[in-house]
Amino acid sequence: MAIVGEVEHPYVPRDLKLPGFVPAFLPPSTIVGAYLLASLLAVSIVWIGSGRIHKISKLDRILMCWWIFTGLTHMVLEGYFVFTPDFYKKTTPVYLAEVWKEYSKGDSRYAARDSGVVSIEGVTVVLEGPFCLLTLFAIATKKSYRYVIQLAISLGQLYGTIVYFLTSYLDGDNFAASWFYYYAYYVLANAFWVLIPTAISVHCWKKICEAIKDQDLKKTKTS
Amino acid sequence: MAIVGEVEHPYVPRDLKLPGFVPAFLPPSTIVGAYLLASLLAVSIVWIGSGRIHKISKLDRILMCWWIFTGLTHMVLEGYFVFTPDFYKKTTPVYLAEVWKEYSKGDSRYAARDSGVVSIEGVTVVLEGPFCLLTLFAIATKKSYRYVIQLAISLGQLYGTIVYFLTSYLDGDNFAASWFYYYAYYVLANAFWVLIPTAISVHCWKKICEAIKDQDLKKTKTS
């Protein structure tokens, strides 16, 4: 198929240049639905599998579900974005390219390959992603680093999301194709990576402080 | 004094537009010297003061020196930058404006007010700065959160520095006025905020794991 002239992209700002842009093949409902279904499948497997672990709390099982979900999102979805600068040129319906063609409606900086977005996503994919999977293992086997690793990743996710929002704000906050996409993709989807890491950080912070307090008391007694 | 026409700035890229730029008044040696001297003063006060704390280790005293140094750097130097977008226009020798006129020779994104740099500095100033001072207090009074707060700030500093370097790399790494400024300011000065937070993170990570291990053992015994 020969592409004659430039195909118009659906993103904002309208003057964004995306030479070679090819529109998405799949409808938004299919793209979002497949992500949610695949995530539900992964979460279900972890939920069922974790039920067989000896003496594990329900909270830890829920945390394991979160870590598989966020870890796979980082490594698969965001991983594809980081290493595929030309995703918007894909002339065949590659699912992961479709995801970013769709998400760019909420934040065109993804298609524009904004250096801030790529940097944050780079850290998320290369460092946080693999550590999320390590966390699954750490919780399942009650490793002594299970709290500190969850805190470290959660703080990283929070830092990344804050800088992600701040850079957009400072650059004019005009990257969404419509109010719907602004709220559905840019605000709502990212809100999960503010609320859940905050809750996990508070939880782990408390657990760590309790353990240090116990140790301090023990040392005071023995000294 | 009337400024006729545009004064040429010393920054790279040469086509960077800085309308109203006023050259630095102080020589680089004075600017850097004053920073080092003021830091040495603050560190000395904390070193001497911390010596009077009951049963404090030398390591904790060294850490307190780092936290006062990095905390004041964040709050005073970087704080001025974040809240003074027009620092390069200052027509009088305001010391803190001189600092950023000078540092911009190593990274002109400061003068250009790059959104990535401003966002990272914003988080550093507003969140990390005050927490550095809280850490001083936490170490001095042996609070149970003393390790977790040091880890949280150090990871934040690391995250910020990584994204700071990554965005520059992705944007072409052409923001230094010369190789000297590139290595002296951009590489060397920032290297401290890679090496020291890494060392502190490892230290605190280990301390936390030991405490959790102890607690796990205790729980296994009593259950």
XYZ file of N, CA and C in Angstrom, chain B residues 39-54 56-58 60-66 68 136 140:
87
model
N 29.092 26.043 52.961
C 28.802 24.639 53.236
C 29.711 24.108 54.335
N 30.993 24.478 54.242
C 31.963 24.041 55.246
C 31.562 24.549 56.632
N 31.068 25.779 56.673
C 30.611 26.371 57.936
C 29.445 25.564 58.510
N 28.441 25.298 57.654
C 27.260 24.553 58.109
C 27.651 23.161 58.580
N 28.516 22.509 57.799
C 28.964 21.153 58.137
C 29.748 21.160 59.453
N 30.603 22.177 59.636
C 31.390 22.259 60.873
C 30.489 22.410 62.089
N 29.493 23.269 61.964
C 28.560 23.487 63.081
C 27.874 22.172 63.450
N 27.413 21.432 62.424
C 26.725 20.165 62.688
C 27.698 19.131 63.258
N 28.916 19.105 62.730
C 29.912 18.146 63.233
C 30.193 18.399 64.714
N 30.432 19.658 65.059
C 30.739 19.997 66.452
C 29.505 19.763 67.332
N 28.381 20.268 66.871
C 27.139 20.113 67.652
C 26.779 18.663 67.884
N 26.923 17.837 66.848
C 26.536 16.423 66.957
C 27.444 15.666 67.907
N 28.663 16.186 68.135
C 29.595 15.547 69.060
C 29.082 15.548 70.493
N 28.137 16.435 70.763
C 27.591 16.534 72.121
C 26.399 15.621 72.346
N 25.982 14.925 71.273
C 24.835 14.021 71.411
C 25.298 12.731 72.087
N 24.502 12.254 73.039
C 24.823 11.060 73.807
C 24.842 9.822 72.908
N 26.282 8.773 70.112
C 26.071 8.824 68.666
C 27.328 8.307 67.974
N 27.140 7.534 66.906
C 28.298 6.968 66.202
C 28.899 8.024 65.279
N 30.156 7.792 64.904
C 30.823 8.708 63.983
C 30.114 8.699 62.633
N 26.971 8.247 62.016
C 25.756 9.066 62.080
C 26.085 10.555 62.059
N 27.214 10.915 62.666
C 27.619 12.328 62.632
C 28.002 12.753 61.217
N 28.690 11.845 60.497
C 29.047 12.147 59.104
C 27.775 12.274 58.269
N 26.824 11.365 58.515
C 25.559 11.427 57.780
C 24.839 12.749 58.058
N 24.860 13.187 59.310
C 24.224 14.466 59.643
C 24.876 15.618 58.873
N 26.196 15.543 58.727
C 26.900 16.574 57.948
C 26.430 16.578 56.500
N 26.284 15.393 55.930
C 25.779 15.294 54.552
C 24.365 15.880 54.448
N 22.823 18.098 56.304
C 22.727 19.569 56.387
C 23.242 20.183 55.083
N 18.087 15.149 59.842
C 19.064 15.579 60.833
C 18.522 15.344 62.237
N 19.656 12.543 65.057
C 20.090 13.065 66.359
C 19.268 12.477 67.499
